[in-house]
Tab-separated table of C-alpha atoms in Angstrom:
chain	number	residue	atom	x	y	z
Q	1	UNK	CA	-9.885	-4.351	-19.184
Q	2	UNK	CA	-11.182	-6.558	-16.380
Q	3	UNK	CA	-9.008	-9.127	-14.605
Q	4	UNK	CA	-10.201	-12.554	-13.494
Q	5	UNK	CA	-9.983	-13.751	-9.888
Q	6	UNK	CA	-6.969	-15.897	-10.841
Q	7	UNK	CA	-5.059	-12.887	-12.190
Q	8	UNK	CA	-5.248	-10.676	-9.098
Q	9	UNK	CA	-1.996	-9.481	-7.546
Q	10	UNK	CA	-1.453	-8.308	-3.977
Q	11	UNK	CA	-2.461	-4.734	-3.351
Q	12	UNK	CA	0.766	-4.221	-1.381
Q	13	UNK	CA	2.736	-4.836	-4.601
Q	14	UNK	CA	1.751	-1.333	-5.757
Q	15	UNK	CA	3.524	0.261	-2.794
Q	16	UNK	CA	6.545	-1.965	-3.444
Q	17	UNK	CA	6.476	-1.122	-7.171
Q	18	UNK	CA	6.092	2.630	-6.612
Q	19	UNK	CA	9.002	2.524	-4.133
Q	20	UNK	CA	11.242	0.346	-6.335
Q	21	UNK	CA	10.337	-2.035	-9.204
Q	22	UNK	CA	13.255	-4.314	-8.245
Q	23	UNK	CA	11.971	-4.593	-4.663
Q	24	UNK	CA	8.532	-5.450	-6.063
Q	25	UNK	CA	10.018	-8.187	-8.252
Q	26	UNK	CA	12.172	-9.648	-5.464
Q	27	UNK	CA	9.114	-9.935	-3.199
Q	28	UNK	CA	6.368	-10.852	-5.674
Q	29	UNK	CA	8.295	-12.842	-8.320
Q	30	UNK	CA	11.259	-14.349	-6.468
Q	31	UNK	CA	9.383	-14.624	-3.125
Q	32	UNK	CA	12.347	-13.076	-1.301
Q	33	UNK	CA	11.565	-11.523	2.058
Q	34	UNK	CA	13.878	-10.402	4.792
Q	35	UNK	CA	12.764	-8.758	7.981
Q	36	UNK	CA	14.733	-5.930	9.538
Q	37	UNK	CA	13.878	-3.924	12.644
Q	38	UNK	CA	11.678	-1.518	10.683
Q	39	UNK	CA	9.631	-4.218	8.934
Q	40	UNK	CA	9.304	-6.191	12.200
Q	41	UNK	CA	7.997	-3.132	14.021
Q	42	UNK	CA	5.663	-2.395	11.092
Q	43	UNK	CA	4.346	-5.980	11.058
Q	44	UNK	CA	3.672	-5.870	14.805
Q	45	UNK	CA	1.844	-2.551	14.414
Q	46	UNK	CA	-0.348	-3.970	11.593
Q	47	UNK	CA	-1.140	-7.109	13.615
Q	48	UNK	CA	-2.129	-4.960	16.591
Q	49	UNK	CA	-4.396	-2.787	14.409
Q	50	UNK	CA	-6.110	-5.840	12.858
Q	51	UNK	CA	-6.690	-7.479	16.258
Q	52	UNK	CA	-8.618	-4.572	17.742
Q	53	UNK	CA	-11.938	-5.441	16.052
Q	54	UNK	CA	-14.847	-3.179	15.128
Q	55	UNK	CA	-16.150	-0.219	17.051
Q	56	UNK	CA	-18.533	2.718	16.755
Q	57	UNK	CA	-17.984	6.283	17.904
Q	58	UNK	CA	-21.063	8.382	17.227
Q	59	UNK	CA	-21.102	9.165	13.516
Q	60	UNK	CA	-18.022	7.015	12.806
Q	61	UNK	CA	-17.999	3.208	12.462
Q	62	UNK	CA	-14.554	1.554	12.422
Q	63	UNK	CA	-13.792	-1.781	10.707
Q	64	UNK	CA	-10.319	-3.375	10.765
Q	65	UNK	CA	-8.639	-5.839	8.407
Q	66	UNK	CA	-11.234	-5.204	5.680
Q	67	UNK	CA	-10.854	-7.524	2.629
Q	68	UNK	CA	-10.471	-5.610	-0.644
Q	69	UNK	CA	-10.682	-6.474	-4.327
Q	70	UNK	CA	-10.733	-4.697	-7.665
Q	71	UNK	CA	-11.241	-6.644	-10.885
Q	72	UNK	CA	-10.637	-3.433	-12.850
Q	73	UNK	CA	-7.135	-2.949	-11.390
Q	74	UNK	CA	-6.540	-6.670	-10.766
Q	75	UNK	CA	-5.849	-6.294	-7.035
Q	76	UNK	CA	-6.733	-8.003	-3.798
Q	77	UNK	CA	-5.653	-7.349	-0.241
Q	78	UNK	CA	-6.737	-5.868	3.066
Q	79	UNK	CA	-7.255	-2.383	4.410
Q	80	UNK	CA	-5.808	-1.824	7.876
Q	81	UNK	CA	-8.791	0.316	8.855
Q	82	UNK	CA	-11.882	1.604	7.082
Q	83	UNK	CA	-13.784	4.287	8.912
Q	84	UNK	CA	-17.374	4.753	7.799
Q	85	UNK	CA	-18.481	8.366	8.318
Q	86	UNK	CA	-22.219	9.005	8.574
Q	87	UNK	CA	-23.341	11.584	6.009
Q	88	UNK	CA	-26.173	14.105	6.469
Q	89	UNK	CA	-28.461	11.906	4.346
Q	90	UNK	CA	-27.861	8.921	6.675
Q	91	UNK	CA	-25.540	6.997	4.326
Q	92	UNK	CA	-22.052	5.856	5.408
Q	93	UNK	CA	-19.008	7.055	3.417
Q	94	UNK	CA	-15.865	4.872	3.602
Q	95	UNK	CA	-12.602	6.556	4.643
Q	96	UNK	CA	-9.598	4.179	4.358
Q	97	UNK	CA	-6.730	4.560	6.842
Q	98	UNK	CA	-3.398	2.817	6.221
Q	99	UNK	CA	-0.941	2.416	9.106
Q	100	UNK	CA	2.769	2.863	8.406
Q	101	UNK	CA	5.547	2.348	10.916
Q	102	UNK	CA	7.887	5.135	9.855
Q	103	UNK	CA	7.369	8.707	8.715
Q	104	UNK	CA	5.960	10.269	5.523
Q	105	UNK	CA	7.982	9.410	2.415
Q	106	UNK	CA	9.301	11.816	-0.191
Q	107	UNK	CA	7.687	9.696	-2.940
Q	108	UNK	CA	4.021	8.786	-3.465
Q	109	UNK	CA	4.356	5.027	-2.809
Q	110	UNK	CA	2.243	5.069	0.392
Q	111	UNK	CA	-0.351	7.363	-1.194
Q	112	UNK	CA	-0.609	5.040	-4.210
Q	113	UNK	CA	-1.283	2.065	-1.926
Q	114	UNK	CA	-3.979	4.003	-0.054
Q	115	UNK	CA	-5.576	5.258	-3.267
Q	116	UNK	CA	-5.700	1.664	-4.569
Q	117	UNK	CA	-7.580	0.692	-1.397
Q	118	UNK	CA	-10.091	3.489	-2.072
Q	119	UNK	CA	-10.550	2.359	-5.689
Q	120	UNK	CA	-11.206	-1.208	-4.459
Q	121	UNK	CA	-13.819	0.066	-1.979
Q	122	UNK	CA	-15.434	2.244	-4.664
Q	123	UNK	CA	-15.778	-0.769	-6.951
Q	124	UNK	CA	-17.046	-3.066	-4.188
Q	125	UNK	CA	-19.540	-0.614	-2.660
Q	126	UNK	CA	-20.447	1.494	-5.701
Q	127	UNK	CA	-19.543	4.791	-3.985
Q	128	UNK	CA	-17.143	7.668	-4.624
Q	129	UNK	CA	-14.418	8.114	-2.004
Q	130	UNK	CA	-12.739	11.540	-2.070
Q	131	UNK	CA	-10.077	11.047	0.607
Q	132	UNK	CA	-8.425	8.846	3.227
Q	133	UNK	CA	-5.450	9.036	5.588
Q	134	UNK	CA	-2.023	7.569	6.300
Q	135	UNK	CA	-1.125	7.136	9.973
Q	136	UNK	CA	2.619	7.163	10.646
Q	137	UNK	CA	3.874	5.459	13.805
Q	138	UNK	CA	7.055	7.528	14.057
Q	139	UNK	CA	5.269	10.896	14.046
Q	140	UNK	CA	2.041	9.546	15.654
Q	141	UNK	CA	0.145	11.714	13.172
Q	142	UNK	CA	-2.315	11.255	10.363
Q	143	UNK	CA	-1.603	12.600	6.924
Q	144	UNK	CA	-4.814	13.272	5.007
Q	145	UNK	CA	-4.682	12.180	1.363
Q	146	UNK	CA	-7.012	13.516	-1.332
Q	147	UNK	CA	-7.691	11.037	-4.135
Q	148	UNK	CA	-7.467	13.566	-6.965
Q	149	UNK	CA	-7.206	12.708	-10.648
Q	150	UNK	CA	-3.391	12.920	-10.637
Q	151	UNK	CA	-3.044	10.362	-7.816
Q	152	UNK	CA	-5.716	8.116	-9.347
Q	153	UNK	CA	-3.877	8.098	-12.691
Q	154	UNK	CA	-0.580	7.355	-10.916
Q	155	UNK	CA	-2.249	4.489	-9.014
Q	156	UNK	CA	-3.846	2.981	-12.116
Q	157	UNK	CA	-0.523	3.221	-13.986
Q	158	UNK	CA	1.300	1.549	-11.072
Q	159	UNK	CA	-1.250	-1.292	-11.030
Q	160	UNK	CA	-0.848	-1.841	-14.768
Q	161	UNK	CA	2.962	-1.707	-14.615
Q	162	UNK	CA	3.126	-3.977	-11.551
Q	163	UNK	CA	0.981	-6.532	-13.402
Q	164	UNK	CA	3.269	-6.310	-16.446
Q	165	UNK	CA	6.371	-6.753	-14.272
Q	166	UNK	CA	5.007	-9.700	-12.265
Q	167	UNK	CA	3.501	-11.406	-15.336
Q	168	UNK	CA	6.835	-11.117	-17.187
Q	169	UNK	CA	8.617	-12.798	-14.267
Q	170	UNK	CA	11.862	-10.877	-14.847
Q	171	UNK	CA	13.560	-9.000	-11.994
Q	172	UNK	CA	14.955	-5.601	-13.055
Q	173	UNK	CA	18.619	-4.812	-12.475
Q	174	UNK	CA	19.327	-2.604	-9.435
Q	175	UNK	CA	19.753	1.155	-9.511
Q	176	UNK	CA	21.394	2.315	-6.289
Q	177	UNK	CA	20.037	5.382	-4.488
Q	178	UNK	CA	20.069	6.664	-0.916
Q	179	UNK	CA	16.715	5.033	-0.094
Q	180	UNK	CA	18.251	1.600	-0.756
Q	181	UNK	CA	19.877	1.847	2.697
Q	182	UNK	CA	16.479	1.632	4.457
Q	183	UNK	CA	15.203	-1.279	2.341
Q	184	UNK	CA	14.805	-4.579	4.217
Q	185	UNK	CA	16.067	-6.395	1.081
Q	186	UNK	CA	19.326	-4.415	0.843
Q	187	UNK	CA	21.500	-7.492	1.574
Q	188	UNK	CA	19.588	-9.703	-0.899
Q	189	UNK	CA	19.433	-7.024	-3.604
Q	190	UNK	CA	23.092	-5.925	-3.324
Q	191	UNK	CA	22.474	-2.762	-5.362
Q	192	UNK	CA	26.028	-1.381	-5.072
Q	193	UNK	CA	27.716	-4.711	-5.931
Q	194	UNK	CA	25.358	-5.538	-8.820
Q	195	UNK	CA	25.687	-2.046	-10.265
Q	196	UNK	CA	29.506	-2.245	-10.218
Q	197	UNK	CA	29.393	-5.591	-12.056
Q	198	UNK	CA	27.399	-3.979	-14.870
Q	199	UNK	CA	29.755	-0.990	-15.301
């Protein structure tokens, strides 16, 4: 299946969906957004990264705020950073780097977002991209991510399911878990209150 330009959803919706389908729906269907300290610090970090412009360091070229699109997955968005690494044959291989404010998550939501960026670049540039990295502001470290078949399948499934969710226009009911406490939409979602009403 190939999506049209009008049917593209935001690439960031995959990270939201993989973290919590209800969060994805609140943001991308109901247009609810609330900024807490963590999201504010993350936004400032992204803005700073995008403002720095392009640069070259020997066999590495660095581009920031790179527009992305995949008609196969139906996604559009921006990569924080794409490093282009010069290969022995003189070609340049893209290496996407996504900046995150916090620390590595227990789930794959950040990896799914990064893998989606790689799939967009592969489609746009007709190349194969084996890996990329997540940079976490809290640890000040990069986490290398290999785009293996398992992660690619998870990413493609998330894209398909996020499309289905957003196209349906129905927000799922909340399921409270410990990670809800760190969500910027905790007050709007009210997972504990809504769950009690249903039981």
